Amino acid sequence: MLFLARMDVAFPESMDAETRADFQAREKEYSSDLQRRGIMKGIWRVVGEYANHSIYEVDSNDQLHEVFAGFPMFPYMKVQVTPLAKHPNATTDDFFG
Amino acid sequence: MLFLARMDVAFPESMDAETRADFQAREKEYSSDLQRRGIMKGIWRVVGEYANHSIYEVDSNDQLHEVFAGFPMFPYMKVQVTPLAKHPNATTDDFFG
Amino acid sequence: MLFLARMDVAFPESMDAETRADFQAREKEYSSDLQRRGIMKGIWRVVGEYANHSIYEVDSNDQLHEVFAGFPMFPYMKVQVTPLAKHPNATTDDFFG
Amino acid sequence: MLFLARMDVAFPESMDAETRADFQAREKEYSSDLQRRGIMKGIWRVVGEYANHSIYEVDSNDQLHEVFAGFPMFPYMKVQVTPLAKHPNATTDDFFG
Amino acid sequence: MLFLARMDVAFPESMDAETRADFQAREKEYSSDLQRRGIMKGIWRVVGEYANHSIYEVDSNDQLHEVFAGFPMFPYMKVQVTPLAKHPNATTDDFFG
Amino acid sequence: MLFLARMDVAFPESMDAETRADFQAREKEYSSDLQRRGIMKGIWRVVGEYANHSIYEVDSNDQLHEVFAGFPMFPYMKVQVTPLAKHPNATTDDFFG
Amino acid sequence: MLFLARMDVAFPESMDAETRADFQAREKEYSSDLQRRGIMKGIWRVVGEYANHSIYEVDSNDQLHEVFAGFPMFPYMKVQVTPLAKHPNATTDDFFG
Amino acid sequence: MLFLARMDVAFPESMDAETRADFQAREKEYSSDLQRRGIMKGIWRVVGEYANHSIYEVDSNDQLHEVFAGFPMFPYMKVQVTPLAKHPNATTDDFFG
Amino acid sequence: MLFLARMDVAFPESMDAETRADFQAREKEYSSDLQRRGIMKGIWRVVGEYANHSIYEVDSNDQLHEVFAGFPMFPYMKVQVTPLAKHPNATTDDFFG
Amino acid sequence: MLFLARMDVAFPESMDAETRADFQAREKEYSSDLQRRGIMKGIWRVVGEYANHSIYEVDSNDQLHEVFAGFPMFPYMKVQVTPLAKHPNATTDDFFG
């Protein structure tokens, strides 16, 4: 079951560069792990913004919320979620092969 | 080069069922062709709406507009386009492999 | 897995009273059936509007879209969907017991 | 008489972890109490957000405002309220049985 | 229990002047009756718009929806409802004395 | 001449409880005075929000702005103003009698 | 007492050119009369739009609504009204001399 | 050539009363000068808001931006600009005579 | 003096293909003429939409409105206009050379 | 391949004048360099706002994001990007000659 997310990140002004870098390093690791486990099917930068579009495959809404809440940068994210279903014009059940 | 689109379809009230079905059949064919040619990398139904999210790989903005304008149902579509770039946390160059 | 929906209905001006009544009768039947099968957990009128808030329990996004698309009045509905997860302050797993 | 609420929580950046945890503990207790008393009929996490949808049964608008104002985290909440009425397609007077 | 409403009216272009006048006459009668019964506490024209702000005193959300649905022009109205509670700075329980 | 206002209050995070209480006490006094003088015809809490709807009777826009600017909490308020006129369906010239 | 208005005009598609021209002629006459009587202090075209900004001097909200409702094209207008007061930095009480 | 502006002012919370008063004094002087030079044709307070509507006569967009950028409070202003043209129903070329 | 415009075109459903083609042909001619005369400095398709962004060099707002009003498809256009000024980081006075 | 951008800059209140001036100097240098290299085809000030509209010619979305991310003031910018394609009414392939 797939969900499209758009995540916008806004760090507080007071955060120093080191803390920020540490967040980004842990975020990268968490994100890599989600990709390895087949949960994050894709992630792309929105051009010009500190934001991404990403697609998730999960078994339930509860699992999806846990995935989001687990992002190290979750407290600084605005997440918008769109549930996706199979489209009648799709030629495959799995575009991520 | 990838672009995310959201397409909302609104047929005019006056369109009869047959015309509508014909549009949908030609749309499906056009959409299948784009998938075969590797231009449409994925398409999903937005749950509860006559809308899709789809991802396109093209060489230029001109090509992308031609792809959209070629949809049989283009005159009845509202298309929103988001340019996507490689994300630093992506573990692959091509999620659709 | 629960989803909250808000559905706004707008019939075209040209629809006659009989057709409208027929739609409403079939809608009621479809809605009753969803309640009997435990898919529609609740439905309420939004005060002052031709709209409802309703809650659905389904196994997947695909099933949820089928449920929406099956409403007789679906072509005249605007549906907004919010995926719901378990809240840490909930004292029960199932409020609809 | 039922009302649907959406509550979005935003703690100030300056709040330390302990204060936050204390707020959350008191919030949980307050919320549990409302559920025990049959005032909060349900509460669910909005997936991906520090927000909930919840449903309240009260006798009056005054009581409802007191319920909201009593939340320990009320000063940090944005609350949107929708009055709900019986829907003609409902098969029961009480979905929360 | 008080509710503030804003009602915007939009008649379809095809409606002839006589039908419109008939709607307005019946609306006036219905509105007068609500005022006589103490349900509609006040109604004012929004300057420059075919809209009103009005205040209702009812016992329940169900009653309020019935009041709105009973307006002859209800099918052509957009109604926005705001539940009102007693304000701590109010010097009286009933401003409409 | 009547105006409807919606006022939303947002105190800065840094304001201490005593200062806040002092503002609220002076606000209450100012508000009471406006009611005694027949300028503020009514004030109600918007359920779930630190906001009110209130109605003012004044002779001019200049007077109305002075009334708003005189609120002790004016610097922390967002005020939206709607000019009201007599409604053709009103059965009285003065609902606040 | 001054009010700023923005008026957007949208004629229905079905209106023929002659009717439209007749509306515009009567509108011009009505507008000229308002200017002669010192009620409409100014009117300007919003560049690129079938819209104007105009400023009115009236004694009351009731008079202002009558002024708007008297425009021949009122049924096809969307009017937004902003009450204006004297600005502390104004060097004159009357800019329209 | 005329432009309508709406300016909303928001001082930072940290600004002390003296600095604020100094800004306001210099703003008043700058504003008076613009009026004397026939650049600012009018300025009015938006009732209930720390905002104004003002009208400017300038020879070019470059001059207009310089006028705005010259306001002492410019860094704390949100400015929205609407280009105005002669309206066909205007009975004069210059309402500010 | 430059202005950026965004123009969205929406033909009425009832317009036949021939009329539409005629409009488009006359639009192209008008647009070419504006380019030849150095008034329209550039025009680009917004990808995926029946819309353009275009830039105009004119002497006054009046001239700009005449340019817009002269488009054959003006009655079917929504035009949004942004006045542009010289940017301090521009390395040339004229990018269109 | 062209893209239109709108960039809004908002420096944090705490930034001192020197730091700000330093940012602006480096921004100017970076911007000049982009113009020299033919990547930034034009840049204009939005009248009345700390914002610009600018047009970019790049080979890919990845390059475009690098261009934006390279702006010294990028962390303080909100960037909105619109992909542009050739317009059928354009009389040239390159308006920036």
PDB file of N, CA, C and O in Angstrom, chain F residues 2-3 6 12-13 15 17 29 31 34 38-39 44-45 47 50-52 60 66 71 73-74 76 86 88 96-97:
ATOM      1  N   LEU F   2     -23.814  49.073  12.507  1.00  0.00           N
ATOM      2  CA  LEU F   2     -23.232  47.902  13.156  1.00  0.00           C
ATOM      3  C   LEU F   2     -22.066  47.322  12.357  1.00  0.00           C
ATOM      4  O   LEU F   2     -22.055  47.366  11.117  1.00  0.00           O
ATOM      5  N   PHE F   3     -21.109  46.794  13.095  1.00  0.00           N
ATOM      6  CA  PHE F   3     -19.990  46.075  12.500  1.00  0.00           C
ATOM      7  C   PHE F   3     -19.784  44.782  13.284  1.00  0.00           C
ATOM      8  O   PHE F   3     -19.829  44.786  14.518  1.00  0.00           O
ATOM      9  N   ARG F   6     -14.246  39.757  14.251  1.00  0.00           N
ATOM     10  CA  ARG F   6     -13.644  38.562  14.831  1.00  0.00           C
ATOM     11  C   ARG F   6     -12.255  38.961  15.286  1.00  0.00           C
ATOM     12  O   ARG F   6     -11.483  39.532  14.509  1.00  0.00           O
ATOM     13  N   PRO F  12       2.760  36.948  22.959  1.00  0.00           N
ATOM     14  CA  PRO F  12       4.098  36.411  22.680  1.00  0.00           C
ATOM     15  C   PRO F  12       4.486  35.392  23.748  1.00  0.00           C
ATOM     16  O   PRO F  12       4.068  35.498  24.908  1.00  0.00           O
ATOM     17  N   GLU F  13       5.276  34.415  23.335  1.00  0.00           N
ATOM     18  CA  GLU F  13       5.689  33.321  24.220  1.00  0.00           C
ATOM     19  C   GLU F  13       6.392  33.864  25.470  1.00  0.00           C
ATOM     20  O   GLU F  13       6.280  33.297  26.551  1.00  0.00           O
ATOM     21  N   MET F  15       5.821  36.431  27.276  1.00  0.00           N
ATOM     22  CA  MET F  15       5.047  37.167  28.284  1.00  0.00           C
ATOM     23  C   MET F  15       4.795  36.294  29.516  1.00  0.00           C
ATOM     24  O   MET F  15       4.324  35.165  29.389  1.00  0.00           O
ATOM     25  N   ALA F  17       3.073  35.135  33.235  1.00  0.00           N
ATOM     26  CA  ALA F  17       1.673  34.900  33.610  1.00  0.00           C
ATOM     27  C   ALA F  17       1.046  36.138  34.244  1.00  0.00           C
ATOM     28  O   ALA F  17      -0.130  36.437  34.011  1.00  0.00           O
ATOM     29  N   GLU F  29     -12.210  45.106  31.864  1.00  0.00           N
ATOM     30  CA  GLU F  29     -12.744  46.401  32.296  1.00  0.00           C
ATOM     31  C   GLU F  29     -13.112  47.262  31.078  1.00  0.00           C
ATOM     32  O   GLU F  29     -14.185  47.857  31.015  1.00  0.00           O
ATOM     33  N   SER F  31     -13.764  46.228  28.109  1.00  0.00           N
ATOM     34  CA  SER F  31     -14.873  45.579  27.413  1.00  0.00           C
ATOM     35  C   SER F  31     -16.204  45.866  28.126  1.00  0.00           C
ATOM     36  O   SER F  31     -17.224  46.153  27.480  1.00  0.00           O
ATOM     37  N   LEU F  34     -17.342  49.364  27.331  1.00  0.00           N
ATOM     38  CA  LEU F  34     -17.935  49.458  25.986  1.00  0.00           C
ATOM     39  C   LEU F  34     -19.368  48.933  25.979  1.00  0.00           C
ATOM     40  O   LEU F  34     -20.232  49.450  25.263  1.00  0.00           O
ATOM     41  N   GLY F  38     -23.081  51.001  25.398  1.00  0.00           N
ATOM     42  CA  GLY F  38     -23.880  50.613  24.237  1.00  0.00           C
ATOM     43  C   GLY F  38     -23.105  50.557  22.937  1.00  0.00           C
ATOM     44  O   GLY F  38     -23.696  50.564  21.851  1.00  0.00           O
ATOM     45  N   ILE F  39     -21.790  50.502  23.047  1.00  0.00           N
ATOM     46  CA  ILE F  39     -20.967  50.419  21.833  1.00  0.00           C
ATOM     47  C   ILE F  39     -20.728  48.971  21.450  1.00  0.00           C
ATOM     48  O   ILE F  39     -20.845  48.596  20.291  1.00  0.00           O
ATOM     49  N   TRP F  44     -18.964  37.091  22.140  1.00  0.00           N
ATOM     50  CA  TRP F  44     -19.059  35.656  22.381  1.00  0.00           C
ATOM     51  C   TRP F  44     -17.718  35.005  22.115  1.00  0.00           C
ATOM     52  O   TRP F  44     -16.969  35.424  21.219  1.00  0.00           O
ATOM     53  N   ARG F  45     -17.401  33.983  22.872  1.00  0.00           N
ATOM     54  CA  ARG F  45     -16.194  33.179  22.667  1.00  0.00           C
ATOM     55  C   ARG F  45     -16.385  32.270  21.449  1.00  0.00           C
ATOM     56  O   ARG F  45     -17.464  31.670  21.288  1.00  0.00           O
ATOM     57  N   VAL F  47     -15.826  28.871  20.061  1.00  0.00           N
ATOM     58  CA  VAL F  47     -15.542  27.626  20.785  1.00  0.00           C
ATOM     59  C   VAL F  47     -14.209  27.013  20.335  1.00  0.00           C
ATOM     60  O   VAL F  47     -13.974  26.818  19.148  1.00  0.00           O
ATOM     61  N   TYR F  50      -8.817  31.030  21.155  1.00  0.00           N
ATOM     62  CA  TYR F  50      -8.627  32.263  21.934  1.00  0.00           C
ATOM     63  C   TYR F  50      -9.060  33.411  21.030  1.00  0.00           C
ATOM     64  O   TYR F  50      -8.229  34.149  20.493  1.00  0.00           O
ATOM     65  N   ALA F  51     -10.350  33.511  20.812  1.00  0.00           N
ATOM     66  CA  ALA F  51     -10.913  34.425  19.827  1.00  0.00           C
ATOM     67  C   ALA F  51     -12.341  34.769  20.231  1.00  0.00           C
ATOM     68  O   ALA F  51     -12.979  34.029  20.980  1.00  0.00           O
ATOM     69  N   ASN F  52     -12.831  35.904  19.744  1.00  0.00           N
ATOM     70  CA  ASN F  52     -14.237  36.233  19.961  1.00  0.00           C
ATOM     71  C   ASN F  52     -14.876  36.737  18.678  1.00  0.00           C
ATOM     72  O   ASN F  52     -14.187  37.160  17.750  1.00  0.00           O
ATOM     73  N   SER F  60     -19.144  56.084  13.188  1.00  0.00           N
ATOM     74  CA  SER F  60     -18.226  56.279  12.053  1.00  0.00           C
ATOM     75  C   SER F  60     -17.105  55.257  12.110  1.00  0.00           C
ATOM     76  O   SER F  60     -16.856  54.633  13.153  1.00  0.00           O
ATOM     77  N   GLU F  66     -10.922  53.697  16.752  1.00  0.00           N
ATOM     78  CA  GLU F  66     -10.518  54.108  18.110  1.00  0.00           C
ATOM     79  C   GLU F  66     -10.937  53.071  19.148  1.00  0.00           C
ATOM     80  O   GLU F  66     -10.199  52.791  20.104  1.00  0.00           O
ATOM     81  N   PHE F  71      -8.399  48.797  22.948  1.00  0.00           N
ATOM     82  CA  PHE F  71      -8.289  47.525  23.681  1.00  0.00           C
ATOM     83  C   PHE F  71      -6.867  47.377  24.211  1.00  0.00           C
ATOM     84  O   PHE F  71      -5.904  47.500  23.445  1.00  0.00           O
ATOM     85  N   MET F  73      -5.286  44.802  24.814  1.00  0.00           N
ATOM     86  CA  MET F  73      -4.605  43.718  24.119  1.00  0.00           C
ATOM     87  C   MET F  73      -4.525  43.939  22.606  1.00  0.00           C
ATOM     88  O   MET F  73      -4.123  43.027  21.865  1.00  0.00           O
ATOM     89  N   PHE F  74      -4.861  45.146  22.149  1.00  0.00           N
ATOM     90  CA  PHE F  74      -4.881  45.415  20.705  1.00  0.00           C
ATOM     91  C   PHE F  74      -3.576  45.026  19.997  1.00  0.00           C
ATOM     92  O   PHE F  74      -3.610  44.447  18.899  1.00  0.00           O
ATOM     93  N   TYR F  76      -1.773  42.633  20.375  1.00  0.00           N
ATOM     94  CA  TYR F  76      -1.661  41.177  20.236  1.00  0.00           C
ATOM     95  C   TYR F  76      -2.874  40.589  19.526  1.00  0.00           C
ATOM     96  O   TYR F  76      -3.057  39.379  19.500  1.00  0.00           O
ATOM     97  N   LYS F  86     -28.885  46.802   7.382  1.00  0.00           N
ATOM     98  CA  LYS F  86     -30.204  46.229   7.686  1.00  0.00           C
ATOM     99  C   LYS F  86     -30.531  45.152   6.652  1.00  0.00           C
ATOM    100  O   LYS F  86     -30.326  45.337   5.454  1.00  0.00           O
ATOM    101  N   PRO F  88     -33.313  42.840   4.664  1.00  0.00           N
ATOM    102  CA  PRO F  88     -34.737  42.979   4.306  1.00  0.00           C
ATOM    103  C   PRO F  88     -35.643  42.019   5.068  1.00  0.00           C
ATOM    104  O   PRO F  88     -36.836  42.296   5.209  1.00  0.00           O
ATOM    105  N   PHE F  96     -30.930  44.049  19.539  1.00  0.00           N
ATOM    106  CA  PHE F  96     -30.334  44.029  20.877  1.00  0.00           C
ATOM    107  C   PHE F  96     -31.228  44.730  21.896  1.00  0.00           C
ATOM    108  O   PHE F  96     -30.912  44.768  23.075  1.00  0.00           O
ATOM    109  N   GLY F  97     -32.315  45.300  21.388  1.00  0.00           N
ATOM    110  CA  GLY F  97     -33.388  45.924  22.167  1.00  0.00           C
ATOM    111  C   GLY F  97     -33.063  46.080  23.629  1.00  0.00           C
ATOM    112  O   GLY F  97     -33.745  45.736  24.537  1.00  0.00           O
TER     113      GLY F  97
END
